[in-house]
Short mmCIF file of C-alpha atoms in Angstrom, two decimals:
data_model
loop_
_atom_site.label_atom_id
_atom_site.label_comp_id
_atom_site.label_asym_id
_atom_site.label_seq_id
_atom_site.Cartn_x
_atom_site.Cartn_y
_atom_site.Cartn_z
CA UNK W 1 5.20 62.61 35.54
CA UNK W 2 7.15 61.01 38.24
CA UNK W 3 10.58 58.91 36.89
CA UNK W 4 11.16 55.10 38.78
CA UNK W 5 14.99 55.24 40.20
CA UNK W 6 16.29 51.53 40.85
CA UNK W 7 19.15 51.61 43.32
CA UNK W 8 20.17 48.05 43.93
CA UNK W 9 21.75 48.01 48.20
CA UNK W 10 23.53 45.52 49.42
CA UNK W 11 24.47 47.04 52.93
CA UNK W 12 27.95 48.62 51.62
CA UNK W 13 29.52 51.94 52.12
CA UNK W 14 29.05 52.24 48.08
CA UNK W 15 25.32 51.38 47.94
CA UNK W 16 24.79 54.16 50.83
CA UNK W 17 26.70 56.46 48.80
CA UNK W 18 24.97 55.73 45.69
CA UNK W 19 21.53 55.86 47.82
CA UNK W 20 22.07 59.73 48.57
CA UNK W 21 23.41 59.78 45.13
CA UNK W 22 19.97 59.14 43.87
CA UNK W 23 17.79 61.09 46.15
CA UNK W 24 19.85 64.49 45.30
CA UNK W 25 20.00 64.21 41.76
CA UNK W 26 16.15 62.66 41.59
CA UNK W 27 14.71 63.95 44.23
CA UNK W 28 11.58 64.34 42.57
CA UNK W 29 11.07 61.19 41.40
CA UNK W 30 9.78 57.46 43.34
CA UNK W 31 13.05 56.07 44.73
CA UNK W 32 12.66 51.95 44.69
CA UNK W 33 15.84 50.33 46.88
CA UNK W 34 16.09 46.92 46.17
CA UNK W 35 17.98 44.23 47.84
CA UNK W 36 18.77 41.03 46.28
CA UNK W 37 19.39 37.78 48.47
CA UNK W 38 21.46 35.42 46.96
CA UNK W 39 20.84 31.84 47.59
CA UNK W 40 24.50 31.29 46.53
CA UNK W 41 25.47 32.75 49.96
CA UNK W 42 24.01 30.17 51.89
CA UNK W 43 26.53 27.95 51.05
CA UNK W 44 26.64 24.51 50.57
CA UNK W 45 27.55 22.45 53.55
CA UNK W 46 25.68 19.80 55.59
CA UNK W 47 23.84 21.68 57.65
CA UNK W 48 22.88 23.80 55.10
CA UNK W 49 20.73 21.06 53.55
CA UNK W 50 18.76 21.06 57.11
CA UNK W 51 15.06 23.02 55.93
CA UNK W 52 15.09 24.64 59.19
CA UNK W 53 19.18 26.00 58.96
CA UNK W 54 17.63 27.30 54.92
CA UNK W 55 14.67 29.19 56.57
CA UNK W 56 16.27 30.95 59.36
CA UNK W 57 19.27 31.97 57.24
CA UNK W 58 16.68 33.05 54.83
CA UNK W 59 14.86 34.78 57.17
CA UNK W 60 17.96 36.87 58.66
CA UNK W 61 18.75 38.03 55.60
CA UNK W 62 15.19 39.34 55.19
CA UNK W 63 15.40 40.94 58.23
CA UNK W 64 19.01 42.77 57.41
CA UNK W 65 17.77 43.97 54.37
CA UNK W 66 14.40 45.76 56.42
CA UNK W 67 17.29 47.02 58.49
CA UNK W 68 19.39 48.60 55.59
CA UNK W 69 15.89 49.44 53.75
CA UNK W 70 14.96 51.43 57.17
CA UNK W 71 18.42 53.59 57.29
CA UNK W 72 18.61 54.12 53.41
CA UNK W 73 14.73 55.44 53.62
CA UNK W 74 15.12 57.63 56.87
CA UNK W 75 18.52 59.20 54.11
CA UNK W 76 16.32 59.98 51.48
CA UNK W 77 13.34 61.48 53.07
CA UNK W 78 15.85 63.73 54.79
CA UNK W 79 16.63 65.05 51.49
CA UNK W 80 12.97 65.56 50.76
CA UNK W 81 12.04 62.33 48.54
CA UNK W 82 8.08 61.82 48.89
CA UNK W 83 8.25 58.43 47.57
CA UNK W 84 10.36 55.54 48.23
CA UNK W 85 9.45 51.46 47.71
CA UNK W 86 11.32 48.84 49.18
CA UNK W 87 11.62 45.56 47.64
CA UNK W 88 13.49 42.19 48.11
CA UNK W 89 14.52 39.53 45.69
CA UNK W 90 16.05 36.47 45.38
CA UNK W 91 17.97 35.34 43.11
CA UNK W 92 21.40 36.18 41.36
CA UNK W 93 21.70 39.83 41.79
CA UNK W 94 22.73 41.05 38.32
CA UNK W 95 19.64 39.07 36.86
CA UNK W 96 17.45 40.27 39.52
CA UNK W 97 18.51 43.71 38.92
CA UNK W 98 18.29 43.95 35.35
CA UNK W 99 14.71 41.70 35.19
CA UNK W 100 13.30 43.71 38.22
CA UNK W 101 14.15 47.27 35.95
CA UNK W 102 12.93 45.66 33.25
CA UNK W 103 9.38 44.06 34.25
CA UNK W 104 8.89 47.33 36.81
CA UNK W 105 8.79 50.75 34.48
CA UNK W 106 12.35 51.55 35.73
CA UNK W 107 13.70 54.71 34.16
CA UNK W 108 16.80 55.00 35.74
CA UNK W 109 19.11 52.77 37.81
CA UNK W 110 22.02 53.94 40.03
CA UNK W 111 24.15 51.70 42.05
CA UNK W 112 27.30 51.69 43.71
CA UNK W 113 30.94 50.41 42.56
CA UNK W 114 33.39 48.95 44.78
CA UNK W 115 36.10 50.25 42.75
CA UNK W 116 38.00 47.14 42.00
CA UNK W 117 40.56 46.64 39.45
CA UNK W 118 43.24 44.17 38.42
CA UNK W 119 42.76 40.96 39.42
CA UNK W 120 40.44 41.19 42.10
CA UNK W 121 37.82 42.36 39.41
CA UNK W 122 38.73 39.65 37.15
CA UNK W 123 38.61 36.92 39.74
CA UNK W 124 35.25 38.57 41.62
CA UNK W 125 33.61 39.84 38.59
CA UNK W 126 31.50 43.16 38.72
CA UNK W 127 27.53 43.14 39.65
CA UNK W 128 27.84 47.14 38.59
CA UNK W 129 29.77 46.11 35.02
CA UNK W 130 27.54 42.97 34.16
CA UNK W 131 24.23 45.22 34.94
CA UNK W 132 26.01 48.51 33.08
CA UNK W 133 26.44 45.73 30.07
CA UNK W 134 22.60 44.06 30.39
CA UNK W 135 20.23 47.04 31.14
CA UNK W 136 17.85 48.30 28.51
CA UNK W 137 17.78 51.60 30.93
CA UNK W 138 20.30 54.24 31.58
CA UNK W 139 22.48 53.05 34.37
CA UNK W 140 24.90 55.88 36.52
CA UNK W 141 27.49 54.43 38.71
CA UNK W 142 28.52 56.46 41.84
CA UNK W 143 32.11 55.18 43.55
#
């Protein structure tokens, strides 16, 4: 029986690495890339209160992710993957990541690091560390 592998991409060098990642170590198994929008990112000024500014930045970002979702796919059916989903979700990404795993028969999630330490971490936080902390699923982190 076919294992779900989550890998969360957010259009970095990390989440491309952790994409390949996935599809050699699983690649028997359905591949499911995921891309989280976060509302946050829209900001907050006045024209982001305009419904039509909300839509089309929504929208964009929709669009990059099919972008990123169409590269990351054509990488893992190089290396011979048979299945891979695509989804998008909005929300805050380390709750959309660890609800999507958890309300989706995810087996397995692996997702990149940006390798921060020090202060940078403290002051940015960690979507890999929070999601490491809150999974109910075994969770591999590729730098």
């Amino acid at each position: 029986m076919s294992r779900r592998i989550l890998v969360p991409v957010d259009g970095s060098d990390q989440a491309r690495t952790a994409t390949e990642f996935a599809a050699e170590t699983f690649p028997d198994d359905a591949i499911v890339l995921l891309h989280v929008i976060n509302p946050a990112e829209a900001g907050y000024s006045a024209q982001a209160s305009v419904p039509s500014f909300s839509e089309e930045w929504y929208e964009q970002r929709q669009t990059e992710a099919r972008e990123r979702f169409d590269e990351l796919e054509a990488v893992v059916r190089e290396v011979g993957v048979e299945t891979v989903e695509t989804v998008i979700e909005v929300g805050r990404p380390t709750t959309a990541i660890v609800d999507y795993a958890d309300d989706n028969d995810i087996d397995q999630l692996v997702m990149g690091s940006h390798g921060r330490s020090g202060m940078s971490r403290i002051l940015l936080g960690s979507v890999a560390e929070t999601v490491v902390r809150r999974a109910n699923v075994p969770v591999t982190v590729v730098r």
